[in-house]
Amino acid sequence: MQTFNCQCGNTLFFDSNFCVNCKRDTVTCPHCANVTPVEETPSGALQCGNTACGALLRRCSNDLQYDACNRALDANDVNALCSYCRLNSVVPDLSRNENVTLWRKLEAAKHRVLWVVERLGFPVSGNNALQPNLTFEFKSDENGKVSTGHADGCITISLREADSVEREKTRVEFQEPKRTLVGHFRHELGHYYWDLLVRDFRVEESRHLFGDERNPTYADSQKRYYQQGPAKNWQQSYVSGYASMHPWEDFAETFQAYLDMATILSTTEHFGLVTTSYENFDSMLAAYSRVGIIANELNRDMGLLDLVPQIFNDSVVEKLRFIHQLPVKTEKVTPALTQN
């Protein structure tokens, strides 16, 4: 993730809602995509502090009421919520303070992942322009245990996952190398983009790489996985043991790994640590290999889990390459994104 500059010269971050140096309020401008300081105009609108933009804006309702968003809207927008917050169809009971605290963490992760997804050229829309339409449900366990998952464009995330203690318990129970909120969003978006970009357009190519999703069925594959565990020698063909359960999970796990790679490369390139071409997949892969070694050693120096635990065998590399090409090969369903 890149950083931004305040008018005072201080560094602003993706989730900054004020500058810690000059105390100016900041927002993410939907026009120039910068995190920028804002000044209130005589009309009551906020003006983007990016001199090349200067758009008139107003705050998202989730920012004003819950301090759960820093993404602004156009001053004339009829909606109360920003484009990312409008994707929510269900949120937990926000009259409970503990729910608000956990929900903020979900929103922070969702915003971070969606920003990168859009920059990569994957479509994000909440106005029914895409089918299936992307929506999010954030649910607590008050009326029964909630399972995280995806169905027909709707991504459900359990509020329990925002509790770092509960999430770590689950990670250990399932012997996962890492379990994070951004990881959940990246994985479930993989399911969504299979439905949106693969199912009706490139399904035969997908079956060649990931397997036939029709046989065995998902239900049969899931039952077998939880009875017998991952496929034997899964490391030779998959990015994770869970990916070996079914072609849909293989795609979602690989999609998550691709977003991990693209995000980390974007950050390291922004800070001048690597240079790569995002049009050249092999260049990205080579740069990620170098960054992964450094990042893992830094984490080990601090007694932390590896940042990049995956090993990309030849099969996984070709699956990643397929995902890398998806936004290019499906232009007819991908609306033009604002160029910033």
Tab-separated table of C-alpha atoms in Angstrom:
chain	number	residue	atom	x	y	z
A	1	MET	CA	0.000	0.000	0.000
A	2	GLN	CA	1.315	3.421	-0.877
A	3	THR	CA	1.607	6.395	1.459
A	4	PHE	CA	0.503	9.952	0.762
A	5	ASN	CA	1.634	13.466	1.646
A	6	CYS	CA	-0.093	16.076	3.758
A	7	GLN	CA	0.188	19.750	2.840
A	8	CYS	CA	2.458	20.178	5.860
A	9	GLY	CA	4.874	17.611	4.431
A	10	ASN	CA	3.980	14.843	6.866
A	11	THR	CA	3.278	11.290	5.688
A	12	LEU	CA	-0.327	10.110	5.528
A	13	PHE	CA	-1.326	6.458	5.446
A	14	PHE	CA	-4.154	4.642	3.716
A	15	ASP	CA	-6.293	4.575	6.861
A	16	SER	CA	-5.381	8.063	8.127
A	17	ASN	CA	-8.340	10.231	9.129
A	18	PHE	CA	-6.194	13.120	10.331
A	19	CYS	CA	-2.594	14.284	10.087
A	20	VAL	CA	-0.733	13.633	13.340
A	21	ASN	CA	1.513	16.642	12.662
A	22	CYS	CA	-0.763	19.528	11.621
A	23	LYS	CA	-4.019	17.926	12.872
A	24	ARG	CA	-5.858	18.550	9.585
A	25	ASP	CA	-8.715	16.152	8.895
A	26	THR	CA	-8.044	13.764	6.011
A	27	VAL	CA	-10.170	11.606	3.707
A	28	THR	CA	-9.684	9.323	0.737
A	29	CYS	CA	-10.836	11.318	-2.276
A	30	PRO	CA	-12.923	9.228	-4.728
A	31	HIS	CA	-11.795	11.435	-7.626
A	32	CYS	CA	-7.986	11.379	-7.336
A	33	ALA	CA	-7.762	8.291	-5.055
A	34	ASN	CA	-5.396	10.128	-2.698
A	35	VAL	CA	-5.569	10.272	1.069
A	36	THR	CA	-5.593	14.026	1.409
A	37	PRO	CA	-6.214	16.811	3.927
A	38	VAL	CA	-9.497	18.639	3.463
A	39	GLU	CA	-10.706	22.145	4.226
A	40	GLU	CA	-14.331	23.103	4.777
A	41	THR	CA	-15.693	25.545	2.200
A	42	PRO	CA	-18.317	28.267	2.848
A	43	SER	CA	-20.957	25.913	1.426
A	44	GLY	CA	-20.084	23.289	4.028
A	45	ALA	CA	-18.466	20.934	1.532
A	46	LEU	CA	-14.934	19.645	2.037
A	47	GLN	CA	-12.337	20.462	-0.596
A	48	CYS	CA	-9.731	17.868	-1.578
A	49	GLY	CA	-6.281	19.160	-0.632
A	50	ASN	CA	-4.662	17.657	-3.715
A	51	THR	CA	-3.987	20.770	-5.828
A	52	ALA	CA	-4.356	18.732	-9.011
A	53	CYS	CA	-7.858	17.682	-7.923
A	54	GLY	CA	-9.659	20.087	-5.590
A	55	ALA	CA	-12.929	18.130	-5.740
A	56	LEU	CA	-15.752	19.086	-3.388
A	57	LEU	CA	-16.521	16.226	-1.026
A	58	ARG	CA	-18.401	15.156	2.066
A	59	ARG	CA	-17.826	12.470	4.638
A	60	CYS	CA	-19.262	8.965	4.599
A	61	SER	CA	-21.973	8.392	7.199
A	62	ASN	CA	-19.961	5.514	8.668
A	63	ASP	CA	-17.154	8.003	9.279
A	64	LEU	CA	-19.415	10.581	10.919
A	65	GLN	CA	-21.304	8.125	13.133
A	66	TYR	CA	-18.835	5.350	13.888
A	67	ASP	CA	-15.335	6.461	12.858
A	68	ALA	CA	-15.302	3.337	10.678
A	69	CYS	CA	-14.373	4.818	7.290
A	70	ASN	CA	-12.196	7.555	5.788
A	71	ARG	CA	-13.488	7.329	2.221
A	72	ALA	CA	-15.358	10.446	1.064
A	73	LEU	CA	-18.217	10.990	-1.400
A	74	ASP	CA	-18.762	13.660	-4.003
A	75	ALA	CA	-20.446	16.638	-2.354
A	76	ASN	CA	-23.493	16.194	-4.621
A	77	ASP	CA	-23.791	12.431	-4.144
A	78	VAL	CA	-27.298	11.481	-3.018
A	79	ASN	CA	-25.999	8.509	-1.019
A	80	ALA	CA	-25.136	8.654	2.681
A	81	LEU	CA	-22.428	5.997	2.423
A	82	CYS	CA	-19.268	5.860	0.315
A	83	SER	CA	-18.951	3.409	-2.562
A	84	TYR	CA	-17.254	0.772	-0.381
A	85	CYS	CA	-19.609	1.059	2.595
A	86	ARG	CA	-22.631	0.836	0.264
A	87	LEU	CA	-21.574	-2.711	-0.542
A	88	ASN	CA	-22.692	-3.799	2.943
A	89	SER	CA	-26.121	-5.418	3.074
A	90	VAL	CA	-25.838	-6.524	6.725
A	91	VAL	CA	-23.834	-5.095	9.620
A	92	PRO	CA	-23.905	-6.241	13.250
A	93	ASP	CA	-25.925	-4.548	15.975
A	94	LEU	CA	-24.034	-1.261	16.278
A	95	SER	CA	-25.791	-0.292	19.504
A	96	ARG	CA	-23.304	-2.642	21.191
A	97	ASN	CA	-19.891	-1.041	21.622
A	98	GLU	CA	-18.031	-4.337	21.338
A	99	ASN	CA	-19.619	-4.933	17.933
A	100	VAL	CA	-18.583	-1.485	16.708
A	101	THR	CA	-14.975	-2.139	17.721
A	102	LEU	CA	-14.845	-5.436	15.822
A	103	TRP	CA	-16.784	-4.091	12.830
A	104	ARG	CA	-14.286	-1.248	12.410
A	105	LYS	CA	-11.558	-3.854	11.971
A	106	LEU	CA	-13.594	-5.612	9.280
A	107	GLU	CA	-14.194	-2.336	7.454
A	108	ALA	CA	-10.503	-1.414	7.581
A	109	ALA	CA	-9.551	-4.763	6.048
A	110	LYS	CA	-12.325	-4.601	3.438
A	111	HIS	CA	-11.381	-1.089	2.314
A	112	ARG	CA	-7.699	-1.986	2.030
A	113	VAL	CA	-8.383	-5.082	-0.075
A	114	LEU	CA	-10.962	-3.437	-2.351
A	115	TRP	CA	-8.649	-0.504	-3.078
A	116	VAL	CA	-5.953	-2.868	-4.361
A	117	VAL	CA	-8.461	-5.032	-6.259
A	118	GLU	CA	-9.700	-1.978	-8.159
A	119	ARG	CA	-6.168	-0.821	-8.927
A	120	LEU	CA	-5.491	-4.245	-10.463
A	121	GLY	CA	-8.471	-3.852	-12.791
A	122	PHE	CA	-10.970	-6.200	-11.145
A	123	PRO	CA	-14.483	-4.709	-11.233
A	124	VAL	CA	-16.142	-3.598	-8.005
A	125	SER	CA	-19.724	-2.355	-8.137
A	126	GLY	CA	-22.656	-2.183	-5.767
A	127	ASN	CA	-25.252	-0.765	-8.174
A	128	ASN	CA	-26.315	-4.025	-9.851
A	129	ALA	CA	-24.151	-3.205	-12.886
A	130	LEU	CA	-22.450	-6.573	-12.437
A	131	GLN	CA	-24.060	-9.971	-12.078
A	132	PRO	CA	-23.671	-11.360	-9.559
A	133	ASN	CA	-23.634	-8.087	-7.649
A	134	LEU	CA	-21.029	-7.827	-4.874
A	135	THR	CA	-22.369	-7.449	-1.329
A	136	PHE	CA	-21.046	-8.035	2.184
A	137	GLU	CA	-22.728	-9.347	5.312
A	138	PHE	CA	-20.943	-8.856	8.642
A	139	LYS	CA	-22.728	-10.954	11.252
A	140	SER	CA	-22.273	-11.744	14.928
A	141	ASP	CA	-23.057	-15.085	16.568
A	142	GLU	CA	-25.971	-13.679	18.593
A	143	ASN	CA	-28.537	-15.759	16.678
A	144	GLY	CA	-26.345	-18.786	15.998
A	145	LYS	CA	-22.799	-19.425	14.879
A	146	VAL	CA	-21.951	-17.608	11.645
A	147	SER	CA	-19.777	-19.196	8.981
A	148	THR	CA	-17.549	-17.106	6.742
A	149	GLY	CA	-18.177	-17.793	3.060
A	150	HIS	CA	-19.501	-16.694	-0.325
A	151	ALA	CA	-22.731	-17.390	-2.199
A	152	ASP	CA	-23.976	-15.712	-5.388
A	153	GLY	CA	-22.026	-12.481	-4.901
A	154	CYS	CA	-22.667	-12.192	-1.163
A	155	ILE	CA	-19.589	-12.465	1.052
A	156	THR	CA	-20.358	-13.254	4.692
A	157	ILE	CA	-17.690	-12.595	7.307
A	158	SER	CA	-18.184	-13.652	10.909
A	159	LEU	CA	-17.612	-10.825	13.385
A	160	ARG	CA	-15.772	-13.425	15.448
A	161	GLU	CA	-12.901	-13.286	12.938
A	162	ALA	CA	-12.180	-9.688	14.011
A	163	ASP	CA	-11.352	-10.943	17.513
A	164	SER	CA	-7.608	-11.587	17.255
A	165	VAL	CA	-7.616	-14.155	20.083
A	166	GLU	CA	-10.442	-16.200	18.565
A	167	ARG	CA	-8.870	-15.948	15.119
A	168	GLU	CA	-5.532	-17.243	16.393
A	169	LYS	CA	-7.240	-20.152	18.158
A	170	THR	CA	-8.881	-21.091	14.863
A	171	ARG	CA	-5.588	-20.753	12.990
A	172	VAL	CA	-3.889	-23.166	15.376
A	173	GLU	CA	-6.840	-25.583	15.320
A	174	PHE	CA	-6.762	-25.805	11.523
A	175	GLN	CA	-2.942	-25.742	11.351
A	176	GLU	CA	-2.908	-22.711	9.062
A	177	PRO	CA	0.343	-20.813	8.380
A	178	LYS	CA	-1.574	-17.532	8.738
A	179	ARG	CA	-5.147	-16.350	9.253
A	180	THR	CA	-5.941	-12.654	8.817
A	181	LEU	CA	-8.889	-10.421	8.039
A	182	VAL	CA	-7.374	-9.230	4.767
A	183	GLY	CA	-6.780	-12.878	3.910
A	184	HIS	CA	-10.460	-13.698	4.421
A	185	PHE	CA	-11.526	-10.894	2.112
A	186	ARG	CA	-8.996	-11.861	-0.557
A	187	HIS	CA	-10.058	-15.511	-0.426
A	188	GLU	CA	-13.808	-14.854	-0.561
A	189	LEU	CA	-13.335	-12.339	-3.370
A	190	GLY	CA	-11.659	-15.185	-5.242
A	191	HIS	CA	-14.948	-17.090	-5.117
A	192	TYR	CA	-16.795	-13.985	-6.281
A	193	TYR	CA	-14.511	-13.357	-9.243
A	194	TRP	CA	-14.703	-17.008	-10.307
A	195	ASP	CA	-18.467	-16.525	-10.631
A	196	LEU	CA	-18.117	-13.137	-12.323
A	197	LEU	CA	-15.137	-13.559	-14.636
A	198	VAL	CA	-14.548	-17.287	-15.102
A	199	ARG	CA	-17.799	-19.251	-14.977
A	200	ASP	CA	-19.334	-17.837	-18.171
A	201	PHE	CA	-16.171	-16.783	-19.988
A	202	ARG	CA	-13.108	-18.945	-19.290
A	203	VAL	CA	-14.416	-22.008	-17.513
A	204	GLU	CA	-12.682	-24.574	-19.751
A	205	GLU	CA	-9.298	-22.926	-19.202
A	206	SER	CA	-10.024	-22.901	-15.493
A	207	ARG	CA	-10.922	-26.594	-15.474
A	208	HIS	CA	-7.685	-27.411	-17.255
A	209	LEU	CA	-5.687	-25.727	-14.486
A	210	PHE	CA	-7.793	-26.142	-11.347
A	211	GLY	CA	-9.896	-29.200	-12.157
A	212	ASP	CA	-13.571	-29.772	-12.952
A	213	GLU	CA	-15.718	-28.110	-10.284
A	214	ARG	CA	-18.689	-30.355	-11.190
A	215	ASN	CA	-17.145	-33.701	-10.322
A	216	PRO	CA	-16.801	-34.438	-7.499
A	217	THR	CA	-19.372	-32.029	-6.114
A	218	TYR	CA	-18.373	-29.365	-3.633
A	219	ALA	CA	-20.378	-31.065	-0.864
A	220	ASP	CA	-18.675	-34.422	-1.451
A	221	SER	CA	-15.250	-32.776	-1.632
A	222	GLN	CA	-15.854	-30.843	1.567
A	223	LYS	CA	-16.988	-33.962	3.428
A	224	ARG	CA	-13.939	-35.899	2.276
A	225	TYR	CA	-11.566	-33.057	3.188
A	226	TYR	CA	-12.806	-32.791	6.764
A	227	GLN	CA	-12.719	-36.567	7.164
A	228	GLN	CA	-9.368	-37.271	5.519
A	229	GLY	CA	-7.527	-33.946	5.394
A	230	PRO	CA	-5.737	-32.414	2.398
A	231	ALA	CA	-4.624	-34.408	-0.622
A	232	LYS	CA	-1.439	-36.404	-0.236
A	233	ASN	CA	1.600	-34.460	-1.458
A	234	TRP	CA	-0.563	-31.382	-1.980
A	235	GLN	CA	2.603	-29.245	-1.970
A	236	GLN	CA	3.379	-30.486	-5.490
A	237	SER	CA	0.254	-28.980	-7.089
A	238	TYR	CA	-1.442	-26.536	-4.720
A	239	VAL	CA	-0.701	-23.311	-2.885
A	240	SER	CA	-2.161	-24.711	0.365
A	241	GLY	CA	-3.637	-27.877	1.789
A	242	TYR	CA	-7.100	-26.312	1.781
A	243	ALA	CA	-6.744	-25.591	-1.939
A	244	SER	CA	-6.670	-29.345	-2.564
A	245	MET	CA	-10.242	-29.737	-1.300
A	246	HIS	CA	-12.061	-28.648	-4.488
A	247	PRO	CA	-11.339	-26.579	-7.640
A	248	TRP	CA	-13.335	-23.635	-6.259
A	249	GLU	CA	-11.173	-23.549	-3.139
A	250	ASP	CA	-8.053	-23.991	-5.243
A	251	PHE	CA	-9.014	-20.927	-7.267
A	252	ALA	CA	-9.897	-18.873	-4.168
A	253	GLU	CA	-6.683	-19.797	-2.346
A	254	THR	CA	-4.625	-19.011	-5.442
A	255	PHE	CA	-6.502	-15.733	-5.937
A	256	GLN	CA	-5.678	-14.816	-2.351
A	257	ALA	CA	-2.016	-15.627	-2.967
A	258	TYR	CA	-2.055	-13.457	-6.099
A	259	LEU	CA	-3.494	-10.496	-4.186
A	260	ASP	CA	-0.904	-11.060	-1.438
A	261	MET	CA	1.830	-10.890	-4.061
A	262	ALA	CA	0.468	-7.850	-5.892
A	263	THR	CA	-0.126	-5.933	-2.661
A	264	ILE	CA	3.292	-6.632	-1.165
A	265	LEU	CA	5.016	-5.756	-4.440
A	266	SER	CA	3.068	-2.507	-4.663
A	267	THR	CA	4.180	-1.530	-1.169
A	268	THR	CA	7.823	-2.497	-1.586
A	269	GLU	CA	8.026	-0.757	-4.955
A	270	HIS	CA	6.452	2.387	-3.496
A	271	PHE	CA	9.228	2.492	-0.901
A	272	GLY	CA	11.939	1.884	-3.500
A	273	LEU	CA	12.862	-1.651	-2.448
A	274	VAL	CA	12.070	-3.364	-5.758
A	275	THR	CA	11.193	-2.444	-9.318
A	276	THR	CA	8.842	-4.620	-11.330
A	277	SER	CA	6.476	-4.491	-14.281
A	278	TYR	CA	2.877	-5.364	-13.455
A	279	GLU	CA	2.285	-6.152	-17.119
A	280	ASN	CA	4.984	-8.830	-16.922
A	281	PHE	CA	3.905	-11.672	-14.660
A	282	ASP	CA	7.333	-13.325	-14.628
A	283	SER	CA	8.882	-10.042	-13.497
A	284	MET	CA	6.393	-9.883	-10.638
A	285	LEU	CA	7.145	-13.455	-9.627
A	286	ALA	CA	10.908	-12.889	-9.576
A	287	ALA	CA	10.557	-9.709	-7.520
A	288	TYR	CA	8.190	-11.417	-5.077
A	289	SER	CA	10.675	-14.215	-4.526
A	290	ARG	CA	13.325	-11.684	-3.497
A	291	VAL	CA	10.952	-9.721	-1.283
A	292	GLY	CA	9.548	-12.870	0.322
A	293	ILE	CA	12.943	-14.047	1.515
A	294	ILE	CA	13.719	-10.664	3.065
A	295	ALA	CA	10.269	-10.312	4.650
A	296	ASN	CA	10.339	-13.809	6.127
A	297	GLU	CA	13.774	-13.268	7.646
A	298	LEU	CA	12.669	-9.950	9.156
A	299	ASN	CA	9.652	-11.662	10.707
A	300	ARG	CA	11.812	-14.486	12.032
A	301	ASP	CA	14.143	-11.904	13.557
A	302	MET	CA	11.157	-10.717	15.602
A	303	GLY	CA	9.799	-14.189	16.379
A	304	LEU	CA	6.807	-13.781	14.077
A	305	LEU	CA	5.199	-16.100	11.534
A	306	ASP	CA	6.520	-15.952	7.972
A	307	LEU	CA	4.943	-13.146	5.967
A	308	VAL	CA	5.141	-15.205	2.754
A	309	PRO	CA	4.769	-18.878	3.759
A	310	GLN	CA	3.750	-20.229	0.339
A	311	ILE	CA	6.063	-21.988	-2.090
A	312	PHE	CA	4.970	-21.553	-5.690
A	313	ASN	CA	5.490	-24.837	-7.548
A	314	ASP	CA	5.143	-24.938	-11.349
A	315	SER	CA	1.440	-25.785	-11.172
A	316	VAL	CA	0.699	-22.870	-8.845
A	317	VAL	CA	2.697	-20.494	-11.050
A	318	GLU	CA	0.471	-21.281	-14.040
A	319	LYS	CA	-2.652	-20.833	-11.928
A	320	LEU	CA	-1.367	-17.455	-10.737
A	321	ARG	CA	-0.626	-16.503	-14.336
A	322	PHE	CA	-4.239	-17.306	-15.279
A	323	ILE	CA	-5.540	-15.029	-12.524
A	324	HIS	CA	-3.084	-12.298	-13.516
A	325	GLN	CA	-4.621	-12.262	-17.000
A	326	LEU	CA	-8.270	-12.192	-15.896
A	327	PRO	CA	-8.863	-8.412	-15.921
A	328	VAL	CA	-7.294	-8.170	-19.406
A	329	LYS	CA	-9.078	-11.126	-20.964
A	330	THR	CA	-12.579	-10.148	-19.775
A	331	GLU	CA	-12.830	-6.505	-20.808
A	332	LYS	CA	-16.421	-6.945	-21.993
A	333	VAL	CA	-17.604	-7.396	-18.396
A	334	THR	CA	-15.110	-5.019	-16.799
A	335	PRO	CA	-16.270	-1.390	-16.609
A	336	ALA	CA	-13.646	1.274	-17.179
A	337	LEU	CA	-12.038	2.380	-13.950
A	338	THR	CA	-11.143	5.957	-13.202
A	339	GLN	CA	-7.557	6.580	-14.205
A	340	ASN	CA	-5.631	8.276	-11.410
